Amino acid sequence: NAGVTQTPKFQVLKTGQSMTLQCAQDMNHEYMSWYRQDPGMGLRLIHYSVGAGITDQGEVPNGYNVSRSTTEDFPLRLLSAAPSQTSVYFCASSPSLGYGYTFGSGTRLTVV
Amino acid sequence: KQEVTQIPAALSVPEGENLVLNCSFTDSAIYNLQWFRQDPGKGLTSLLLIQSSQREQTSGRLNASLDKSSGRSTLYIAASQPGDSATYLCPNFGNEKLTFGTGTRLTIIP
């Protein structure tokens, strides 16, 4: 099925550990982005990419790294997990900026 | 800074009623507007996309309108059903990113 696939769905990390959240899309979308969702707050943009090899920071980029080596994949790396990074993470893609976003089902991350 | 306000924050209505959800933006420079629903513990599902040249879009029982001059959008749901219970989001696009409000939590009472 065409869409945005995120793995894993759930993850528990210890403070200081690193990990990579995976995001893949099979719609040949140029634009991909990562958001985090916290209780009582709207989704906030972490990083985004307008195409392979191009990434930029969003609203809350600290503690996260991204790269975009292919059109299909846009992994999000947590360098040294902190309890403040406990959240639900969503990956989204669209064929162009500001048009027709498709979201993945999310990764629920808990840092203890 | 772009902000999105959704009113009401929560709404409970009996099944079968028609209802309207409201969305307003501090920056009236609105491009395409996309309404989503989010079920508890799930991702965002796209409902309607209003392109910048359009004023409204319809899909089944849903109708979304966009007034760019006032920076407002409304989502009209006809003949509501329990399956419509979800949180509804209307992020605005600007400065290369979507800005989200906290949504309207809708509960349809059977």
PDB file of C-alpha atoms in Angstrom:
ATOM      1  CA  ASN A   1       0.000   0.000   0.000  1.00  0.00           C
ATOM      2  CA  ALA A   2       1.290   3.411  -0.952  1.00  0.00           C
ATOM      3  CA  GLY A   3       2.002   5.688   1.950  1.00  0.00           C
ATOM      4  CA  VAL A   4       4.406   6.659   4.705  1.00  0.00           C
ATOM      5  CA  THR A   5       5.832   3.874   6.838  1.00  0.00           C
ATOM      6  CA  GLN A   6       7.365   4.542  10.235  1.00  0.00           C
ATOM      7  CA  THR A   7       9.308   2.078  12.344  1.00  0.00           C
ATOM      8  CA  PRO A   8       9.337   1.208  15.137  1.00  0.00           C
ATOM      9  CA  LYS A   9       5.823   1.908  16.435  1.00  0.00           C
ATOM     10  CA  PHE A  10       6.935   1.886  20.059  1.00  0.00           C
ATOM     11  CA  GLN A  11      10.330   2.337  21.694  1.00  0.00           C
ATOM     12  CA  VAL A  12      11.663   2.748  25.222  1.00  0.00           C
ATOM     13  CA  LEU A  13      15.126   4.228  25.653  1.00  0.00           C
ATOM     14  CA  LYS A  14      17.325   4.956  28.599  1.00  0.00           C
ATOM     15  CA  THR A  15      18.676   8.461  29.041  1.00  0.00           C
ATOM     16  CA  GLY A  16      21.815   8.910  26.981  1.00  0.00           C
ATOM     17  CA  GLN A  17      21.094   6.161  24.470  1.00  0.00           C
ATOM     18  CA  SER A  18      20.918   6.912  20.769  1.00  0.00           C
ATOM     19  CA  MET A  19      18.572   5.550  18.177  1.00  0.00           C
ATOM     20  CA  THR A  20      17.167   6.137  14.712  1.00  0.00           C
ATOM     21  CA  LEU A  21      13.503   6.481  13.842  1.00  0.00           C
ATOM     22  CA  GLN A  22      12.877   5.261  10.341  1.00  0.00           C
ATOM     23  CA  CYS A  23      10.564   6.871   7.787  1.00  0.00           C
ATOM     24  CA  ALA A  24      10.007   5.645   4.241  1.00  0.00           C
ATOM     25  CA  GLN A  25       7.567   6.701   1.545  1.00  0.00           C
ATOM     26  CA  ASP A  26       6.817   5.096  -1.809  1.00  0.00           C
ATOM     27  CA  MET A  27       4.976   7.974  -3.475  1.00  0.00           C
ATOM     28  CA  ASN A  28       8.057   9.680  -4.937  1.00  0.00           C
ATOM     29  CA  HIS A  29       7.388  12.749  -2.815  1.00  0.00           C
ATOM     30  CA  GLU A  30      10.115  15.364  -2.739  1.00  0.00           C
ATOM     31  CA  TYR A  31       9.177  16.922   0.574  1.00  0.00           C
ATOM     32  CA  MET A  32       9.514  15.029   3.865  1.00  0.00           C
ATOM     33  CA  SER A  33       9.341  16.225   7.429  1.00  0.00           C
ATOM     34  CA  TRP A  34       9.368  15.124  11.055  1.00  0.00           C
ATOM     35  CA  TYR A  35       7.014  16.365  13.751  1.00  0.00           C
ATOM     36  CA  ARG A  36       6.628  15.640  17.418  1.00  0.00           C
ATOM     37  CA  GLN A  37       3.329  15.687  19.254  1.00  0.00           C
ATOM     38  CA  ASP A  38       3.117  16.374  22.971  1.00  0.00           C
ATOM     39  CA  PRO A  39      -0.014  16.475  25.153  1.00  0.00           C
ATOM     40  CA  GLY A  40      -1.789  19.823  25.032  1.00  0.00           C
ATOM     41  CA  MET A  41       0.383  21.109  22.209  1.00  0.00           C
ATOM     42  CA  GLY A  42       0.072  21.103  18.466  1.00  0.00           C
ATOM     43  CA  LEU A  43       2.443  19.116  16.315  1.00  0.00           C
ATOM     44  CA  ARG A  44       5.800  20.857  16.059  1.00  0.00           C
ATOM     45  CA  LEU A  45       8.248  20.613  13.188  1.00  0.00           C
ATOM     46  CA  ILE A  46      11.660  19.117  14.001  1.00  0.00           C
ATOM     47  CA  HIS A  47      13.422  18.886  10.629  1.00  0.00           C
ATOM     48  CA  TYR A  48      12.395  18.819   7.023  1.00  0.00           C
ATOM     49  CA  SER A  49      13.806  18.063   3.577  1.00  0.00           C
ATOM     50  CA  VAL A  50      12.830  19.478   0.198  1.00  0.00           C
ATOM     51  CA  GLY A  51      14.665  16.772  -1.699  1.00  0.00           C
ATOM     52  CA  ALA A  52      17.480  14.236  -1.571  1.00  0.00           C
ATOM     53  CA  GLY A  53      20.599  15.798  -0.100  1.00  0.00           C
ATOM     54  CA  ILE A  54      18.780  18.849   1.280  1.00  0.00           C
ATOM     55  CA  THR A  55      17.660  19.217   4.879  1.00  0.00           C
ATOM     56  CA  ASP A  56      16.810  22.115   7.150  1.00  0.00           C
ATOM     57  CA  GLN A  57      15.830  22.762  10.734  1.00  0.00           C
ATOM     58  CA  GLY A  58      12.328  23.279  11.942  1.00  0.00           C
ATOM     59  CA  GLU A  59      10.953  24.722  15.153  1.00  0.00           C
ATOM     60  CA  VAL A  60      12.470  22.240  17.655  1.00  0.00           C
ATOM     61  CA  PRO A  61      15.638  20.713  16.107  1.00  0.00           C
ATOM     62  CA  ASN A  62      17.891  20.450  19.169  1.00  0.00           C
ATOM     63  CA  GLY A  63      18.914  16.891  19.999  1.00  0.00           C
ATOM     64  CA  TYR A  64      17.943  15.514  16.594  1.00  0.00           C
ATOM     65  CA  ASN A  65      19.799  14.882  13.339  1.00  0.00           C
ATOM     66  CA  VAL A  66      18.515  14.012   9.907  1.00  0.00           C
ATOM     67  CA  SER A  67      19.884  13.107   6.503  1.00  0.00           C
ATOM     68  CA  ARG A  68      18.243  12.477   3.152  1.00  0.00           C
ATOM     69  CA  SER A  69      20.358  10.265   0.906  1.00  0.00           C
ATOM     70  CA  THR A  70      17.412   8.973  -1.143  1.00  0.00           C
ATOM     71  CA  THR A  71      14.005  10.330  -2.102  1.00  0.00           C
ATOM     72  CA  GLU A  72      12.288   7.487  -0.245  1.00  0.00           C
ATOM     73  CA  ASP A  73      13.923   7.608   3.186  1.00  0.00           C
ATOM     74  CA  PHE A  74      14.221  10.283   5.848  1.00  0.00           C
ATOM     75  CA  PRO A  75      15.542   8.876   9.152  1.00  0.00           C
ATOM     76  CA  LEU A  76      15.514  10.875  12.374  1.00  0.00           C
ATOM     77  CA  ARG A  77      18.398  10.307  14.775  1.00  0.00           C
ATOM     78  CA  LEU A  78      18.338  10.969  18.477  1.00  0.00           C
ATOM     79  CA  LEU A  79      21.924  11.576  19.473  1.00  0.00           C
ATOM     80  CA  SER A  80      21.656  11.242  23.262  1.00  0.00           C
ATOM     81  CA  ALA A  81      18.107  10.633  24.421  1.00  0.00           C
ATOM     82  CA  ALA A  82      16.662  12.804  27.181  1.00  0.00           C
ATOM     83  CA  PRO A  83      13.355  12.472  29.065  1.00  0.00           C
ATOM     84  CA  SER A  84      12.206  15.697  27.352  1.00  0.00           C
ATOM     85  CA  GLN A  85      12.235  13.773  24.080  1.00  0.00           C
ATOM     86  CA  THR A  86       9.461  11.491  25.274  1.00  0.00           C
ATOM     87  CA  SER A  87       6.805  12.120  22.655  1.00  0.00           C
ATOM     88  CA  VAL A  88       4.982  10.756  19.652  1.00  0.00           C
ATOM     89  CA  TYR A  89       6.892  11.324  16.427  1.00  0.00           C
ATOM     90  CA  PHE A  90       5.240  11.651  13.043  1.00  0.00           C
ATOM     91  CA  CYS A  91       6.815  11.630   9.626  1.00  0.00           C
ATOM     92  CA  ALA A  92       5.034  13.306   6.715  1.00  0.00           C
ATOM     93  CA  SER A  93       5.617  13.615   3.009  1.00  0.00           C
ATOM     94  CA  SER A  94       4.122  15.678   0.203  1.00  0.00           C
ATOM     95  CA  PRO A  95       4.745  16.048  -3.525  1.00  0.00           C
ATOM     96  CA  SER A  96       5.699  19.689  -3.006  1.00  0.00           C
ATOM     97  CA  LEU A  97       5.824  22.281  -0.275  1.00  0.00           C
ATOM     98  CA  GLY A  98       2.427  23.143   1.111  1.00  0.00           C
ATOM     99  CA  TYR A  99       0.458  20.617  -0.877  1.00  0.00           C
ATOM    100  CA  GLY A 100      -1.205  17.314   0.030  1.00  0.00           C
ATOM    101  CA  TYR A 101       0.569  15.935   3.091  1.00  0.00           C
ATOM    102  CA  THR A 102       0.505  12.228   3.981  1.00  0.00           C
ATOM    103  CA  PHE A 103       1.391  11.260   7.541  1.00  0.00           C
ATOM    104  CA  GLY A 104       2.770   8.036   8.934  1.00  0.00           C
ATOM    105  CA  SER A 105       1.153   6.251  11.859  1.00  0.00           C
ATOM    106  CA  GLY A 106       3.704   7.515  14.351  1.00  0.00           C
ATOM    107  CA  THR A 107       6.396   6.270  16.712  1.00  0.00           C
ATOM    108  CA  ARG A 108       5.671   6.475  20.423  1.00  0.00           C
ATOM    109  CA  LEU A 109       8.984   7.064  22.209  1.00  0.00           C
ATOM    110  CA  THR A 110       9.526   6.947  25.955  1.00  0.00           C
ATOM    111  CA  VAL A 111      12.856   7.985  27.469  1.00  0.00           C
ATOM    112  CA  VAL A 112      13.411   6.871  31.070  1.00  0.00           C
TER     113      VAL A 112
ATOM    114  CA  LYS B   1       4.678  33.968  13.853  1.00  0.00           C
ATOM    115  CA  GLN B   2       1.856  31.940  12.358  1.00  0.00           C
ATOM    116  CA  GLU B   3      -0.647  30.657  14.881  1.00  0.00           C
ATOM    117  CA  VAL B   4      -3.649  28.446  14.344  1.00  0.00           C
ATOM    118  CA  THR B   5      -6.689  28.688  16.600  1.00  0.00           C
ATOM    119  CA  GLN B   6      -9.394  26.060  16.547  1.00  0.00           C
ATOM    120  CA  ILE B   7     -12.755  26.689  18.120  1.00  0.00           C
ATOM    121  CA  PRO B   8     -14.250  24.989  19.995  1.00  0.00           C
ATOM    122  CA  ALA B   9     -11.498  23.006  21.694  1.00  0.00           C
ATOM    123  CA  ALA B  10     -13.996  20.230  22.407  1.00  0.00           C
ATOM    124  CA  LEU B  11     -17.493  19.506  21.188  1.00  0.00           C
ATOM    125  CA  SER B  12     -20.036  16.829  22.051  1.00  0.00           C
ATOM    126  CA  VAL B  13     -23.176  16.442  19.971  1.00  0.00           C
ATOM    127  CA  PRO B  14     -25.875  13.796  19.583  1.00  0.00           C
ATOM    128  CA  GLU B  15     -25.690  11.520  16.588  1.00  0.00           C
ATOM    129  CA  GLY B  16     -27.405  12.875  13.501  1.00  0.00           C
ATOM    130  CA  GLU B  17     -26.745  16.547  14.127  1.00  0.00           C
ATOM    131  CA  ASN B  18     -24.963  18.821  11.703  1.00  0.00           C
ATOM    132  CA  LEU B  19     -21.963  20.661  13.096  1.00  0.00           C
ATOM    133  CA  VAL B  20     -19.304  23.202  12.215  1.00  0.00           C
ATOM    134  CA  LEU B  21     -15.683  23.307  13.283  1.00  0.00           C
ATOM    135  CA  ASN B  22     -13.758  26.542  12.996  1.00  0.00           C
ATOM    136  CA  CYS B  23     -10.165  27.354  12.266  1.00  0.00           C
ATOM    137  CA  SER B  24      -8.498  30.779  12.181  1.00  0.00           C
ATOM    138  CA  PHE B  25      -4.980  31.900  11.326  1.00  0.00           C
ATOM    139  CA  THR B  26      -2.981  34.898  12.473  1.00  0.00           C
ATOM    140  CA  ASP B  27      -1.321  35.130   9.067  1.00  0.00           C
ATOM    141  CA  SER B  28      -3.897  35.485   6.316  1.00  0.00           C
ATOM    142  CA  ALA B  29      -1.297  34.509   3.700  1.00  0.00           C
ATOM    143  CA  ILE B  30      -2.828  31.051   3.371  1.00  0.00           C
ATOM    144  CA  TYR B  31      -1.744  28.668   0.693  1.00  0.00           C
ATOM    145  CA  ASN B  32      -3.347  25.273   0.365  1.00  0.00           C
ATOM    146  CA  LEU B  33      -5.365  24.192   3.385  1.00  0.00           C
ATOM    147  CA  GLN B  34      -5.724  20.579   4.444  1.00  0.00           C
ATOM    148  CA  TRP B  35      -8.112  19.274   7.095  1.00  0.00           C
ATOM    149  CA  PHE B  36      -7.112  16.141   9.017  1.00  0.00           C
ATOM    150  CA  ARG B  37      -8.644  13.891  11.621  1.00  0.00           C
ATOM    151  CA  GLN B  38      -6.685  12.062  14.267  1.00  0.00           C
ATOM    152  CA  ASP B  39      -8.089   9.114  16.159  1.00  0.00           C
ATOM    153  CA  PRO B  40      -6.669   8.411  19.639  1.00  0.00           C
ATOM    154  CA  GLY B  41      -3.242   6.828  19.408  1.00  0.00           C
ATOM    155  CA  LYS B  42      -3.230   7.022  15.630  1.00  0.00           C
ATOM    156  CA  GLY B  43      -1.702   9.112  12.882  1.00  0.00           C
ATOM    157  CA  LEU B  44      -3.296  11.923  10.907  1.00  0.00           C
ATOM    158  CA  THR B  45      -5.749  11.073   8.156  1.00  0.00           C
ATOM    159  CA  SER B  46      -6.318  13.610   5.404  1.00  0.00           C
ATOM    160  CA  LEU B  47      -9.955  14.607   4.920  1.00  0.00           C
ATOM    161  CA  LEU B  48     -10.030  17.482   2.470  1.00  0.00           C
ATOM    162  CA  LEU B  49      -7.527  19.643   0.631  1.00  0.00           C
ATOM    163  CA  ILE B  50      -8.525  23.143  -0.462  1.00  0.00           C
ATOM    164  CA  GLN B  51      -6.093  24.498  -2.996  1.00  0.00           C
ATOM    165  CA  SER B  52      -5.166  28.166  -2.846  1.00  0.00           C
ATOM    166  CA  SER B  53      -7.335  28.981  -5.881  1.00  0.00           C
ATOM    167  CA  GLN B  54     -10.424  27.281  -4.404  1.00  0.00           C
ATOM    168  CA  ARG B  55     -12.937  28.446  -1.818  1.00  0.00           C
ATOM    169  CA  GLU B  56     -14.340  25.095  -0.772  1.00  0.00           C
ATOM    170  CA  GLN B  57     -14.079  21.350  -1.151  1.00  0.00           C
ATOM    171  CA  THR B  58     -16.586  18.577  -0.522  1.00  0.00           C
ATOM    172  CA  SER B  59     -16.244  14.883   0.211  1.00  0.00           C
ATOM    173  CA  GLY B  60     -19.341  12.949   1.178  1.00  0.00           C
ATOM    174  CA  ARG B  61     -20.790  14.434   4.369  1.00  0.00           C
ATOM    175  CA  LEU B  62     -17.860  16.824   4.764  1.00  0.00           C
ATOM    176  CA  ASN B  63     -17.570  20.325   3.348  1.00  0.00           C
ATOM    177  CA  ALA B  64     -14.638  22.614   4.016  1.00  0.00           C
ATOM    178  CA  SER B  65     -14.526  26.273   3.092  1.00  0.00           C
ATOM    179  CA  LEU B  66     -11.702  28.758   3.071  1.00  0.00           C
ATOM    180  CA  ASP B  67     -11.888  32.543   3.367  1.00  0.00           C
ATOM    181  CA  LYS B  68      -8.390  33.787   2.772  1.00  0.00           C
ATOM    182  CA  SER B  69      -9.279  37.449   3.267  1.00  0.00           C
ATOM    183  CA  SER B  70     -10.323  36.818   6.868  1.00  0.00           C
ATOM    184  CA  GLY B  71      -7.892  33.974   7.549  1.00  0.00           C
ATOM    185  CA  ARG B  72     -10.620  31.472   8.422  1.00  0.00           C
ATOM    186  CA  SER B  73     -11.662  27.973   7.456  1.00  0.00           C
ATOM    187  CA  THR B  74     -14.668  25.941   8.498  1.00  0.00           C
ATOM    188  CA  LEU B  75     -15.383  22.223   8.352  1.00  0.00           C
ATOM    189  CA  TYR B  76     -19.033  21.303   8.102  1.00  0.00           C
ATOM    190  CA  ILE B  77     -20.054  17.755   9.007  1.00  0.00           C
ATOM    191  CA  ALA B  78     -23.555  16.710   8.045  1.00  0.00           C
ATOM    192  CA  ALA B  79     -25.586  14.018   9.775  1.00  0.00           C
ATOM    193  CA  SER B  80     -22.860  13.210  12.281  1.00  0.00           C
ATOM    194  CA  GLN B  81     -22.107   9.580  13.191  1.00  0.00           C
ATOM    195  CA  PRO B  82     -20.273   7.997  16.139  1.00  0.00           C
ATOM    196  CA  GLY B  83     -17.429   7.147  13.742  1.00  0.00           C
ATOM    197  CA  ASP B  84     -16.834  10.872  13.285  1.00  0.00           C
ATOM    198  CA  SER B  85     -15.519  11.058  16.861  1.00  0.00           C
ATOM    199  CA  ALA B  86     -11.899  12.182  16.606  1.00  0.00           C
ATOM    200  CA  THR B  87      -9.681  15.233  16.896  1.00  0.00           C
ATOM    201  CA  TYR B  88      -9.833  17.501  13.853  1.00  0.00           C
ATOM    202  CA  LEU B  89      -6.825  19.541  12.751  1.00  0.00           C
ATOM    203  CA  CYS B  90      -6.408  22.307  10.158  1.00  0.00           C
ATOM    204  CA  PRO B  91      -2.716  23.196   9.916  1.00  0.00           C
ATOM    205  CA  ASN B  92      -1.694  26.193   7.898  1.00  0.00           C
ATOM    206  CA  PHE B  93       1.288  26.184   5.603  1.00  0.00           C
ATOM    207  CA  GLY B  94       3.794  29.019   5.660  1.00  0.00           C
ATOM    208  CA  ASN B  95       7.564  29.533   5.788  1.00  0.00           C
ATOM    209  CA  GLU B  96       8.107  25.996   4.484  1.00  0.00           C
ATOM    210  CA  LYS B  97       6.268  24.330   7.340  1.00  0.00           C
ATOM    211  CA  LEU B  98       2.872  23.359   8.633  1.00  0.00           C
ATOM    212  CA  THR B  99       1.744  25.130  11.790  1.00  0.00           C
ATOM    213  CA  PHE B 100      -0.721  23.169  13.885  1.00  0.00           C
ATOM    214  CA  GLY B 101      -3.232  24.257  16.470  1.00  0.00           C
ATOM    215  CA  THR B 102      -4.305  21.922  19.239  1.00  0.00           C
ATOM    216  CA  GLY B 103      -7.373  20.789  17.323  1.00  0.00           C
ATOM    217  CA  THR B 104     -11.055  20.268  18.103  1.00  0.00           C
ATOM    218  CA  ARG B 105     -11.904  17.080  19.955  1.00  0.00           C
ATOM    219  CA  LEU B 106     -15.258  15.922  18.631  1.00  0.00           C
ATOM    220  CA  THR B 107     -17.436  13.359  20.374  1.00  0.00           C
ATOM    221  CA  ILE B 108     -20.614  12.086  18.740  1.00  0.00           C
ATOM    222  CA  ILE B 109     -23.042  10.670  21.271  1.00  0.00           C
ATOM    223  CA  PRO B 110     -24.994   7.624  20.010  1.00  0.00           C
TER     224      PRO B 110
END
